[in-house]
Amino acid sequence: MKPLMTLLKTDRAQVDALSIEQVVALCGTGKLTDNSDTCHDLRDYLQIAESGNLFKYLKVCLRAGFDKSGFILQDIVNEFGRRLDYTVTNGLYQGRTNAIGYDGLWVAPDGRVIVIEVKTTDAYRVNLDIIAGYREQLVKAGTIDQESSVLLVVGRQDTGDLEAQVRGSKHAWAFRIISAESLAKLVELKENTELASVSKIHDLLVPFEYTRLDKIIDIAFTVAENATTAAERADVEQISDLASAIIDGTTIEERRPYSPTPAEIVSRLREQIISALTPKYAPMIKKSRALYWTADKSVRAVITISKEYKSGDFWYGYHPDWDQFLKEGSTGLFVLGCVGRNEAFAIPFDWIHDRLDRLNITEREGGTSYHIQLFLGTTGKLVLRLKNGQNENINQFELTLSKMLI
């Protein structure tokens, strides 16, 4: 097995501590060139690297600079495209005869295509005609259509000279510009909101007329609204409305947690769950706050966390958008994490989906939320409560965590 992947399986924390130069040294022969084993190994790793590591590598490439740092920056930018739910084709590091010299092709779910050009700096004048020529060649080859656009990703925030150059050119309506660090911020934003924001983020990266500000306001409002929704859900970990929850003899006071759980505890518990799932399903990357999937998107997990309530129960919600997300993978897992316990429950999609009509629900303006309640059964094991006092044993889905989190 390849050295980097072997290390990932045996000691992921050690890989997380490596610099990007050390990561490259463990890929292939350590020499980064087009279509080399090093190139393939590095790109395979970046697809399963935690986003926090990608952000760290980006800063090194931009601020320190080293041999082949521009190549690595190009791969990191393309990986950001994948994290933003584009289908990405990596370009060449260096141009060659009879090859179109784009740095990446990003295809959005609605079919819109962006031609990516990565520049470490804008300290020198960019030949926009050459970059536009790449797009025109791709159109003639039938690879993309005329509705495609170009995104210039530059390694610095101050892009004033380049902006002026684009505005004054014949290509102004086909080009957009973004700094690599701002692109990273979009990835971070997307991973901490819900699915509805993604198309709005895509809208930001293609040219549009902005004399009228409605579209920009719509994008900003939607992203902010989804961020707020995520925060509200996290506050009670997907319990819709305690006042209208299941009437089972307990009081609202009993359903309140002992105390709010710090966000870092919730985050660490999710990380433990991912570590426990990886040996069986391959590494997963974060899609949004609670959603994870493998690099090929075939294995998907919704990981939701609950605190312990005064009645000794754990409460969750299950949402239609989560159900659809799991349905679209070949393997779907609805994972329940319990703060203070060293087990979680990785429930298969088919199992939970088949029982939706047996769950209590809350209808709100934002849609339906199904209630999930775990309580201690007579055997001392957690049991899933359904409607009308019926219970389901979920021991077969138990996932042992390496360390109990308190």
mmCIF file of C-alpha atoms in Angstrom:
data_model
loop_
_atom_site.group_PDB
_atom_site.id
_atom_site.type_symbol
_atom_site.label_atom_id
_atom_site.label_comp_id
_atom_site.label_asym_id
_atom_site.label_seq_id
_atom_site.Cartn_x
_atom_site.Cartn_y
_atom_site.Cartn_z
ATOM 1 C CA MET A 1 0.000 0.000 0.000
ATOM 2 C CA LYS A 2 1.143 3.561 -0.648
ATOM 3 C CA PRO A 3 3.036 5.101 2.322
ATOM 4 C CA LEU A 4 0.642 8.022 2.848
ATOM 5 C CA MET A 5 -2.493 5.869 2.700
ATOM 6 C CA THR A 6 -0.912 3.320 5.037
ATOM 7 C CA LEU A 7 -0.182 6.078 7.535
ATOM 8 C CA LEU A 8 -3.722 7.385 7.179
ATOM 9 C CA LYS A 9 -5.145 4.010 8.171
ATOM 10 C CA THR A 10 -2.789 3.500 11.117
ATOM 11 C CA ASP A 11 -2.323 7.019 12.491
ATOM 12 C CA ARG A 12 -4.399 9.764 10.917
ATOM 13 C CA ALA A 13 -3.340 12.225 13.616
ATOM 14 C CA GLN A 14 0.251 11.886 12.439
ATOM 15 C CA VAL A 15 -0.792 12.736 8.877
ATOM 16 C CA ASP A 16 -2.712 15.759 10.174
ATOM 17 C CA ALA A 17 0.494 16.990 11.793
ATOM 18 C CA LEU A 18 2.525 16.783 8.561
ATOM 19 C CA SER A 19 3.394 19.853 6.523
ATOM 20 C CA ILE A 20 2.245 19.879 2.916
ATOM 21 C CA GLU A 21 5.854 19.362 1.798
ATOM 22 C CA GLN A 22 6.029 16.201 3.945
ATOM 23 C CA VAL A 23 2.716 15.019 2.524
ATOM 24 C CA VAL A 24 4.049 15.367 -1.023
ATOM 25 C CA ALA A 25 7.232 13.518 -0.049
ATOM 26 C CA LEU A 26 5.097 10.516 0.953
ATOM 27 C CA CYS A 27 3.269 10.521 -2.403
ATOM 28 C CA GLY A 28 4.722 8.417 -5.228
ATOM 29 C CA THR A 29 8.388 9.285 -5.738
ATOM 30 C CA GLY A 30 7.977 12.661 -4.081
ATOM 31 C CA LYS A 31 8.512 14.471 -7.392
ATOM 32 C CA LEU A 32 5.386 16.334 -8.474
ATOM 33 C CA THR A 33 4.842 16.337 -12.233
ATOM 34 C CA ASP A 34 1.847 15.891 -14.520
ATOM 35 C CA ASN A 35 0.348 12.376 -14.576
ATOM 36 C CA SER A 36 2.965 11.062 -12.155
ATOM 37 C CA ASP A 37 2.263 8.686 -9.274
ATOM 38 C CA THR A 38 3.027 11.600 -6.969
ATOM 39 C CA CYS A 39 0.360 13.697 -8.685
ATOM 40 C CA HIS A 40 -2.258 10.923 -8.462
ATOM 41 C CA ASP A 41 -1.436 10.105 -4.831
ATOM 42 C CA LEU A 42 -1.576 13.746 -3.786
ATOM 43 C CA ARG A 43 -4.932 14.329 -5.458
ATOM 44 C CA ASP A 44 -6.339 11.132 -3.938
ATOM 45 C CA TYR A 45 -5.245 12.315 -0.507
ATOM 46 C CA LEU A 46 -6.609 15.842 -0.905
ATOM 47 C CA GLN A 47 -10.044 14.380 -1.705
ATOM 48 C CA ILE A 48 -10.214 12.779 1.741
ATOM 49 C CA ALA A 49 -8.233 15.364 3.729
ATOM 50 C CA GLU A 50 -10.078 17.333 6.361
ATOM 51 C CA SER A 51 -10.953 20.812 5.168
ATOM 52 C CA GLY A 52 -8.990 22.288 8.066
ATOM 53 C CA ASN A 53 -5.858 20.710 6.622
ATOM 54 C CA LEU A 54 -6.628 22.117 3.178
ATOM 55 C CA PHE A 55 -6.904 25.595 4.692
ATOM 56 C CA LYS A 56 -3.570 25.079 6.456
ATOM 57 C CA TYR A 57 -1.836 23.915 3.265
ATOM 58 C CA LEU A 58 -3.294 26.869 1.365
ATOM 59 C CA LYS A 59 -1.740 29.379 3.754
ATOM 60 C CA VAL A 60 1.671 27.760 3.388
ATOM 61 C CA CYS A 61 1.475 27.801 -0.404
ATOM 62 C CA LEU A 62 0.482 31.460 -0.427
ATOM 63 C CA ARG A 63 2.723 32.860 2.274
ATOM 64 C CA ALA A 64 5.823 30.712 2.359
ATOM 65 C CA GLY A 65 6.207 29.415 -1.152
ATOM 66 C CA PHE A 66 8.434 26.479 -2.027
ATOM 67 C CA ASP A 67 9.275 24.259 -4.967
ATOM 68 C CA LYS A 68 6.084 23.224 -6.803
ATOM 69 C CA SER A 69 3.897 25.207 -4.385
ATOM 70 C CA GLY A 70 2.041 26.607 -7.400
ATOM 71 C CA PHE A 71 1.165 23.067 -8.526
ATOM 72 C CA ILE A 72 -0.105 22.200 -5.057
ATOM 73 C CA LEU A 73 -2.102 25.422 -4.891
ATOM 74 C CA GLN A 74 -3.793 24.439 -8.146
ATOM 75 C CA ASP A 75 -4.766 21.034 -6.710
ATOM 76 C CA ILE A 76 -6.051 22.620 -3.484
ATOM 77 C CA VAL A 77 -8.199 25.095 -5.428
ATOM 78 C CA ASN A 78 -9.687 22.238 -7.459
ATOM 79 C CA GLU A 79 -10.392 20.350 -4.256
ATOM 80 C CA PHE A 80 -12.252 23.412 -2.964
ATOM 81 C CA GLY A 81 -14.408 23.062 -6.070
ATOM 82 C CA ARG A 82 -15.273 19.490 -5.080
ATOM 83 C CA ARG A 83 -16.103 20.631 -1.543
ATOM 84 C CA LEU A 84 -18.497 23.137 -3.114
ATOM 85 C CA ASP A 85 -20.293 20.249 -4.870
ATOM 86 C CA TYR A 86 -18.897 20.786 -8.357
ATOM 87 C CA THR A 87 -17.812 17.848 -10.484
ATOM 88 C CA VAL A 88 -14.150 18.700 -11.047
ATOM 89 C CA THR A 89 -11.647 17.762 -13.745
ATOM 90 C CA ASN A 90 -8.076 18.681 -12.829
ATOM 91 C CA GLY A 91 -6.025 20.412 -15.504
ATOM 92 C CA LEU A 92 -2.317 20.144 -16.256
ATOM 93 C CA TYR A 93 0.343 21.712 -14.085
ATOM 94 C CA GLN A 94 2.294 22.816 -17.147
ATOM 95 C CA GLY A 95 1.120 23.393 -20.698
ATOM 96 C CA ARG A 96 2.193 21.100 -23.481
ATOM 97 C CA THR A 97 1.725 20.849 -27.220
ATOM 98 C CA ASN A 98 -1.751 19.803 -28.392
ATOM 99 C CA ALA A 99 -3.216 20.152 -24.886
ATOM 100 C CA ILE A 100 -5.638 22.856 -23.697
ATOM 101 C CA GLY A 101 -4.012 24.640 -20.796
ATOM 102 C CA TYR A 102 -6.800 25.100 -18.273
ATOM 103 C CA ASP A 103 -6.127 24.519 -14.552
ATOM 104 C CA GLY A 104 -9.506 22.954 -13.823
ATOM 105 C CA LEU A 105 -13.047 22.438 -15.087
ATOM 106 C CA TRP A 106 -15.893 22.728 -12.596
ATOM 107 C CA VAL A 107 -19.380 21.535 -13.538
ATOM 108 C CA ALA A 108 -22.274 22.562 -11.280
ATOM 109 C CA PRO A 109 -25.282 20.268 -10.727
ATOM 110 C CA ASP A 110 -27.321 22.479 -13.088
ATOM 111 C CA GLY A 111 -24.757 21.928 -15.868
ATOM 112 C CA ARG A 112 -23.034 25.316 -15.765
ATOM 113 C CA VAL A 113 -19.293 25.003 -16.403
ATOM 114 C CA ILE A 114 -16.491 27.151 -14.993
ATOM 115 C CA VAL A 115 -12.985 27.131 -16.470
ATOM 116 C CA ILE A 116 -10.518 27.627 -13.614
ATOM 117 C CA GLU A 117 -7.276 29.581 -13.902
ATOM 118 C CA VAL A 118 -5.094 29.732 -10.777
ATOM 119 C CA LYS A 119 -2.506 32.461 -10.270
ATOM 120 C CA THR A 120 -0.212 32.570 -7.249
ATOM 121 C CA THR A 121 -0.069 36.360 -7.511
ATOM 122 C CA ASP A 122 -1.477 39.177 -9.610
ATOM 123 C CA ALA A 123 1.782 41.124 -9.385
ATOM 124 C CA TYR A 124 2.262 40.746 -13.127
ATOM 125 C CA ARG A 125 -0.110 41.338 -16.005
ATOM 126 C CA VAL A 126 -2.217 38.339 -17.000
ATOM 127 C CA ASN A 127 -2.825 37.665 -20.688
ATOM 128 C CA LEU A 128 -6.602 37.395 -20.681
ATOM 129 C CA ASP A 129 -6.662 36.486 -24.387
ATOM 130 C CA ILE A 130 -4.714 33.289 -23.673
ATOM 131 C CA ILE A 131 -7.058 32.280 -20.859
ATOM 132 C CA ALA A 132 -10.120 33.132 -22.942
ATOM 133 C CA GLY A 133 -8.547 31.065 -25.707
ATOM 134 C CA TYR A 134 -8.576 27.980 -23.470
ATOM 135 C CA ARG A 135 -12.323 28.408 -23.024
ATOM 136 C CA GLU A 136 -12.867 28.911 -26.761
ATOM 137 C CA GLN A 137 -10.869 25.756 -27.563
ATOM 138 C CA LEU A 138 -12.967 23.788 -25.079
ATOM 139 C CA VAL A 139 -16.148 25.110 -26.688
ATOM 140 C CA LYS A 140 -14.939 24.132 -30.173
ATOM 141 C CA ALA A 141 -13.993 20.678 -28.896
ATOM 142 C CA GLY A 142 -17.529 20.240 -27.557
ATOM 143 C CA THR A 143 -16.250 19.850 -23.989
ATOM 144 C CA ILE A 144 -18.167 22.887 -22.713
ATOM 145 C CA ASP A 145 -20.820 25.229 -24.127
ATOM 146 C CA GLN A 146 -20.993 28.951 -24.791
ATOM 147 C CA GLU A 147 -22.723 29.582 -21.452
ATOM 148 C CA SER A 148 -19.517 28.643 -19.629
ATOM 149 C CA SER A 149 -17.368 31.216 -17.848
ATOM 150 C CA VAL A 150 -13.867 31.668 -16.439
ATOM 151 C CA LEU A 151 -12.971 32.025 -12.764
ATOM 152 C CA LEU A 152 -9.574 33.528 -11.963
ATOM 153 C CA VAL A 153 -8.411 32.339 -8.541
ATOM 154 C CA VAL A 154 -5.530 34.454 -7.283
ATOM 155 C CA GLY A 155 -3.354 33.968 -4.244
ATOM 156 C CA ARG A 156 -3.903 37.335 -2.644
ATOM 157 C CA GLN A 157 -6.772 39.500 -1.428
ATOM 158 C CA ASP A 158 -5.659 42.689 -3.212
ATOM 159 C CA THR A 159 -6.739 42.061 -6.803
ATOM 160 C CA GLY A 160 -7.375 45.670 -7.823
ATOM 161 C CA ASP A 161 -5.011 45.718 -10.807
ATOM 162 C CA LEU A 162 -6.401 42.473 -12.188
ATOM 163 C CA GLU A 163 -9.987 43.641 -11.678
ATOM 164 C CA ALA A 164 -9.267 46.793 -13.655
ATOM 165 C CA GLN A 165 -7.644 44.723 -16.383
ATOM 166 C CA VAL A 166 -10.715 42.479 -16.683
ATOM 167 C CA ARG A 167 -13.185 45.383 -16.595
ATOM 168 C CA GLY A 168 -11.351 47.097 -19.425
ATOM 169 C CA SER A 169 -11.193 44.049 -21.658
ATOM 170 C CA LYS A 170 -13.583 42.447 -24.138
ATOM 171 C CA HIS A 171 -13.768 39.441 -21.786
ATOM 172 C CA ALA A 172 -15.405 41.285 -18.880
ATOM 173 C CA TRP A 173 -18.720 39.393 -19.212
ATOM 174 C CA ALA A 174 -17.052 35.981 -19.180
ATOM 175 C CA PHE A 175 -14.647 36.379 -16.231
ATOM 176 C CA ARG A 176 -14.955 36.463 -12.453
ATOM 177 C CA ILE A 177 -12.132 36.901 -9.923
ATOM 178 C CA ILE A 178 -11.792 35.542 -6.393
ATOM 179 C CA SER A 179 -8.874 35.221 -4.007
ATOM 180 C CA ALA A 180 -7.927 31.700 -2.908
ATOM 181 C CA GLU A 181 -8.537 32.616 0.728
ATOM 182 C CA SER A 182 -12.047 33.889 -0.036
ATOM 183 C CA LEU A 183 -12.742 30.653 -1.897
ATOM 184 C CA ALA A 184 -11.666 28.797 1.244
ATOM 185 C CA LYS A 185 -14.114 30.913 3.254
ATOM 186 C CA LEU A 186 -16.921 29.839 0.917
ATOM 187 C CA VAL A 187 -16.015 26.194 1.580
ATOM 188 C CA GLU A 188 -16.066 26.820 5.324
ATOM 189 C CA LEU A 189 -19.401 28.633 5.060
ATOM 190 C CA LYS A 190 -20.918 25.855 2.987
ATOM 191 C CA GLU A 191 -19.799 23.184 5.450
ATOM 192 C CA ASN A 192 -21.543 25.002 8.289
ATOM 193 C CA THR A 193 -24.879 25.613 6.564
ATOM 194 C CA GLU A 194 -27.531 23.429 5.020
ATOM 195 C CA LEU A 195 -27.945 22.188 1.454
ATOM 196 C CA ALA A 196 -30.098 25.064 0.158
ATOM 197 C CA SER A 197 -27.166 27.483 0.273
ATOM 198 C CA VAL A 198 -25.006 25.616 -2.227
ATOM 199 C CA SER A 199 -26.696 26.828 -5.406
ATOM 200 C CA LYS A 200 -26.480 30.386 -4.119
ATOM 201 C CA ILE A 201 -22.744 29.992 -3.591
ATOM 202 C CA HIS A 202 -22.488 28.709 -7.170
ATOM 203 C CA ASP A 203 -24.292 31.850 -8.346
ATOM 204 C CA LEU A 204 -21.535 33.977 -6.839
ATOM 205 C CA LEU A 205 -18.833 32.354 -8.940
ATOM 206 C CA VAL A 206 -20.279 33.047 -12.388
ATOM 207 C CA PRO A 207 -20.612 36.446 -14.106
ATOM 208 C CA PHE A 208 -23.886 38.274 -13.631
ATOM 209 C CA GLU A 209 -25.071 41.826 -14.126
ATOM 210 C CA TYR A 210 -24.994 43.636 -10.809
ATOM 211 C CA THR A 211 -26.191 47.169 -11.526
ATOM 212 C CA ARG A 212 -29.377 45.895 -9.939
ATOM 213 C CA LEU A 213 -28.512 44.472 -6.502
ATOM 214 C CA ASP A 214 -31.446 42.083 -6.018
ATOM 215 C CA LYS A 215 -29.476 38.935 -6.883
ATOM 216 C CA ILE A 216 -26.620 39.759 -4.501
ATOM 217 C CA ILE A 217 -29.101 40.512 -1.709
ATOM 218 C CA ASP A 218 -30.934 37.245 -2.433
ATOM 219 C CA ILE A 219 -27.697 35.289 -2.213
ATOM 220 C CA ALA A 220 -26.623 36.980 1.030
ATOM 221 C CA PHE A 221 -30.072 36.537 2.582
ATOM 222 C CA THR A 222 -30.316 32.851 1.683
ATOM 223 C CA VAL A 223 -26.876 32.010 3.042
ATOM 224 C CA ALA A 224 -27.515 33.956 6.258
ATOM 225 C CA GLU A 225 -30.945 32.327 6.652
ATOM 226 C CA ASN A 226 -29.466 28.855 6.276
ATOM 227 C CA ALA A 227 -26.676 29.633 8.715
ATOM 228 C CA THR A 228 -29.285 30.783 11.238
ATOM 229 C CA THR A 229 -31.357 27.647 10.656
ATOM 230 C CA ALA A 230 -28.298 25.483 11.248
ATOM 231 C CA ALA A 231 -27.542 27.343 14.466
ATOM 232 C CA GLU A 232 -31.121 26.936 15.662
ATOM 233 C CA ARG A 233 -31.027 23.205 14.892
ATOM 234 C CA ALA A 234 -27.684 22.787 16.622
ATOM 235 C CA ASP A 235 -29.002 24.492 19.755
ATOM 236 C CA VAL A 236 -31.229 21.499 20.487
ATOM 237 C CA GLU A 237 -29.615 19.103 18.004
ATOM 238 C CA GLN A 238 -32.542 18.802 15.638
ATOM 239 C CA ILE A 239 -35.408 18.646 18.137
ATOM 240 C CA SER A 240 -38.077 20.716 16.427
ATOM 241 C CA ASP A 241 -40.240 22.034 19.215
ATOM 242 C CA LEU A 242 -40.163 20.628 22.718
ATOM 243 C CA ALA A 243 -43.559 22.098 23.468
ATOM 244 C CA SER A 244 -45.155 19.937 20.773
ATOM 245 C CA ALA A 245 -42.958 16.879 21.280
ATOM 246 C CA ILE A 246 -44.233 13.444 22.137
ATOM 247 C CA ILE A 247 -46.560 13.368 25.117
ATOM 248 C CA ASP A 248 -45.237 10.394 27.018
ATOM 249 C CA GLY A 249 -45.761 11.257 30.639
ATOM 250 C CA THR A 250 -42.669 13.414 31.002
ATOM 251 C CA THR A 251 -42.671 17.173 31.401
ATOM 252 C CA ILE A 252 -41.042 19.822 29.248
ATOM 253 C CA GLU A 253 -38.665 20.424 32.170
ATOM 254 C CA GLU A 254 -37.611 16.760 32.060
ATOM 255 C CA ARG A 255 -36.831 17.065 28.362
ATOM 256 C CA ARG A 256 -34.363 19.889 28.919
ATOM 257 C CA PRO A 257 -30.702 18.894 28.989
ATOM 258 C CA TYR A 258 -28.634 19.080 32.135
ATOM 259 C CA SER A 259 -26.685 21.962 30.565
ATOM 260 C CA PRO A 260 -25.820 23.247 27.082
ATOM 261 C CA THR A 261 -23.091 21.232 25.411
ATOM 262 C CA PRO A 262 -20.144 23.270 24.090
ATOM 263 C CA ALA A 263 -19.809 23.210 20.305
ATOM 264 C CA GLU A 264 -16.310 21.736 20.569
ATOM 265 C CA ILE A 265 -17.711 18.713 22.408
ATOM 266 C CA VAL A 266 -20.269 18.123 19.638
ATOM 267 C CA SER A 267 -17.530 18.540 17.013
ATOM 268 C CA ARG A 268 -15.183 16.117 18.773
ATOM 269 C CA LEU A 269 -17.934 13.521 19.090
ATOM 270 C CA ARG A 270 -18.630 13.763 15.358
ATOM 271 C CA GLU A 271 -14.902 13.275 14.715
ATOM 272 C CA GLN A 272 -14.922 10.150 16.912
ATOM 273 C CA ILE A 273 -17.870 8.770 14.970
ATOM 274 C CA ILE A 274 -16.152 9.412 11.634
ATOM 275 C CA SER A 275 -13.018 7.648 12.938
ATOM 276 C CA ALA A 276 -15.131 4.644 13.930
ATOM 277 C CA LEU A 277 -16.874 4.503 10.535
ATOM 278 C CA THR A 278 -13.715 4.894 8.423
ATOM 279 C CA PRO A 279 -12.288 1.351 8.763
ATOM 280 C CA LYS A 280 -15.493 -0.131 7.329
ATOM 281 C CA TYR A 281 -16.568 2.508 4.817
ATOM 282 C CA ALA A 282 -13.404 4.477 3.813
ATOM 283 C CA PRO A 283 -12.599 8.056 4.847
ATOM 284 C CA MET A 284 -15.465 10.543 4.805
ATOM 285 C CA ILE A 285 -15.303 14.287 4.270
ATOM 286 C CA LYS A 286 -17.636 16.946 5.567
ATOM 287 C CA LYS A 287 -20.317 18.119 3.153
ATOM 288 C CA SER A 288 -22.206 20.370 5.556
ATOM 289 C CA ARG A 289 -22.651 20.722 9.287
ATOM 290 C CA ALA A 290 -24.114 17.246 9.818
ATOM 291 C CA LEU A 291 -23.614 15.608 6.409
ATOM 292 C CA TYR A 292 -20.602 13.546 5.364
ATOM 293 C CA TRP A 293 -19.725 11.407 2.355
ATOM 294 C CA THR A 294 -16.857 9.512 0.799
ATOM 295 C CA ALA A 295 -14.863 11.070 -2.054
ATOM 296 C CA ASP A 296 -16.945 9.189 -4.651
ATOM 297 C CA LYS A 297 -20.196 10.186 -2.831
ATOM 298 C CA SER A 298 -21.333 6.558 -2.679
ATOM 299 C CA VAL A 299 -21.288 6.232 1.126
ATOM 300 C CA ARG A 300 -23.181 8.959 2.973
ATOM 301 C CA ALA A 301 -23.803 9.695 6.621
ATOM 302 C CA VAL A 302 -25.968 12.100 8.576
ATOM 303 C CA ILE A 303 -24.398 12.501 12.017
ATOM 304 C CA THR A 304 -26.640 14.152 14.592
ATOM 305 C CA ILE A 305 -25.803 14.614 18.266
ATOM 306 C CA SER A 306 -27.948 14.861 21.376
ATOM 307 C CA LYS A 307 -27.224 15.764 24.955
ATOM 308 C CA GLU A 308 -28.745 13.674 27.742
ATOM 309 C CA TYR A 309 -32.031 15.042 29.025
ATOM 310 C CA LYS A 310 -33.165 15.055 32.626
ATOM 311 C CA SER A 311 -35.421 12.100 31.968
ATOM 312 C CA GLY A 312 -32.320 10.146 30.871
ATOM 313 C CA ASP A 313 -33.371 10.236 27.225
ATOM 314 C CA PHE A 314 -31.660 11.469 24.066
ATOM 315 C CA TRP A 315 -33.713 13.427 21.512
ATOM 316 C CA TYR A 316 -33.058 14.010 17.800
ATOM 317 C CA GLY A 317 -34.850 14.992 14.623
ATOM 318 C CA TYR A 318 -34.860 13.477 11.143
ATOM 319 C CA HIS A 319 -35.521 15.795 8.220
ATOM 320 C CA PRO A 320 -36.762 15.169 4.666
ATOM 321 C CA ASP A 321 -33.664 16.758 3.119
ATOM 322 C CA TRP A 322 -31.511 14.331 5.109
ATOM 323 C CA ASP A 323 -33.676 11.448 3.909
ATOM 324 C CA GLN A 324 -33.130 12.516 0.285
ATOM 325 C CA PHE A 325 -29.385 12.943 0.802
ATOM 326 C CA LEU A 326 -29.032 9.401 2.180
ATOM 327 C CA LYS A 327 -31.295 7.949 -0.509
ATOM 328 C CA GLU A 328 -28.989 9.185 -3.286
ATOM 329 C CA GLY A 329 -25.995 7.147 -2.057
ATOM 330 C CA SER A 330 -25.402 3.425 -2.426
ATOM 331 C CA THR A 331 -24.935 3.233 1.365
ATOM 332 C CA GLY A 332 -26.688 5.640 3.719
ATOM 333 C CA LEU A 333 -26.250 5.876 7.490
ATOM 334 C CA PHE A 334 -28.294 7.897 9.983
ATOM 335 C CA VAL A 335 -25.916 8.122 12.930
ATOM 336 C CA LEU A 336 -27.043 9.061 16.442
ATOM 337 C CA GLY A 337 -24.351 10.317 18.799
ATOM 338 C CA CYS A 338 -24.972 10.486 22.538
ATOM 339 C CA VAL A 339 -22.938 12.978 24.567
ATOM 340 C CA GLY A 340 -21.459 11.248 27.610
ATOM 341 C CA ARG A 341 -21.669 7.708 26.204
ATOM 342 C CA ASN A 342 -19.056 5.697 24.344
ATOM 343 C CA GLU A 343 -21.429 4.270 21.753
ATOM 344 C CA ALA A 344 -23.259 5.716 18.788
ATOM 345 C CA PHE A 345 -25.823 4.090 16.495
ATOM 346 C CA ALA A 346 -25.243 3.862 12.729
ATOM 347 C CA ILE A 347 -28.756 3.129 11.461
ATOM 348 C CA PRO A 348 -29.038 2.106 7.774
ATOM 349 C CA PHE A 349 -31.120 4.385 5.558
ATOM 350 C CA ASP A 350 -33.592 1.673 4.553
ATOM 351 C CA TRP A 351 -34.287 0.820 8.193
ATOM 352 C CA ILE A 352 -35.097 4.381 9.300
ATOM 353 C CA HIS A 353 -36.871 5.288 6.040
ATOM 354 C CA ASP A 354 -39.234 2.305 6.375
ATOM 355 C CA ARG A 355 -40.284 3.526 9.834
ATOM 356 C CA LEU A 356 -41.014 7.174 9.074
ATOM 357 C CA ASP A 357 -44.770 6.641 9.277
ATOM 358 C CA ARG A 358 -44.252 5.224 12.768
ATOM 359 C CA LEU A 359 -42.443 8.299 14.093
ATOM 360 C CA ASN A 360 -44.002 11.315 15.745
ATOM 361 C CA ILE A 361 -43.649 14.513 13.729
ATOM 362 C CA THR A 362 -43.793 18.266 14.041
ATOM 363 C CA GLU A 363 -45.100 20.342 11.127
ATOM 364 C CA ARG A 364 -43.505 23.766 10.859
ATOM 365 C CA GLU A 365 -43.197 26.448 8.222
ATOM 366 C CA GLY A 366 -39.791 25.026 7.289
ATOM 367 C CA GLY A 367 -41.241 21.545 6.752
ATOM 368 C CA THR A 368 -41.723 18.270 8.577
ATOM 369 C CA SER A 369 -39.416 17.114 11.348
ATOM 370 C CA TYR A 370 -39.578 13.502 12.547
ATOM 371 C CA HIS A 371 -38.879 12.909 16.228
ATOM 372 C CA ILE A 372 -36.277 10.381 17.309
ATOM 373 C CA GLN A 373 -36.159 9.460 21.005
ATOM 374 C CA LEU A 374 -33.733 7.036 22.629
ATOM 375 C CA PHE A 375 -34.337 5.899 26.199
ATOM 376 C CA LEU A 376 -32.886 3.281 28.515
ATOM 377 C CA GLY A 377 -34.723 -0.027 28.220
ATOM 378 C CA THR A 378 -35.038 -2.679 30.892
ATOM 379 C CA THR A 379 -31.728 -4.235 29.797
ATOM 380 C CA GLY A 380 -29.844 -0.989 30.336
ATOM 381 C CA LYS A 381 -29.429 -0.502 26.582
ATOM 382 C CA LEU A 382 -30.786 2.463 24.661
ATOM 383 C CA VAL A 383 -34.008 1.736 22.749
ATOM 384 C CA LEU A 384 -35.764 3.734 20.005
ATOM 385 C CA ARG A 385 -39.300 4.857 20.893
ATOM 386 C CA LEU A 386 -41.938 4.939 18.152
ATOM 387 C CA LYS A 387 -45.558 6.079 18.124
ATOM 388 C CA ASN A 388 -48.104 4.700 20.583
ATOM 389 C CA GLY A 389 -45.446 3.548 23.033
ATOM 390 C CA GLN A 390 -43.926 1.001 20.646
ATOM 391 C CA ASN A 391 -40.185 0.414 20.919
ATOM 392 C CA GLU A 392 -37.446 -0.836 18.579
ATOM 393 C CA ASN A 393 -34.184 -2.482 19.575
ATOM 394 C CA ILE A 394 -31.208 -0.800 17.844
ATOM 395 C CA ASN A 395 -28.364 -2.781 19.446
ATOM 396 C CA GLN A 396 -27.451 -4.262 16.065
ATOM 397 C CA PHE A 397 -26.445 -0.788 14.877
ATOM 398 C CA GLU A 398 -24.235 0.023 17.848
ATOM 399 C CA LEU A 399 -20.921 1.683 16.992
ATOM 400 C CA THR A 400 -18.291 1.571 19.737
ATOM 401 C CA LEU A 401 -16.269 4.761 20.055
ATOM 402 C CA SER A 402 -12.638 4.798 21.077
ATOM 403 C CA LYS A 403 -13.106 7.078 24.039
ATOM 404 C CA MET A 404 -16.130 8.242 25.968
ATOM 405 C CA LEU A 405 -16.631 11.974 25.563
ATOM 406 C CA ILE A 406 -17.930 13.873 28.622
#
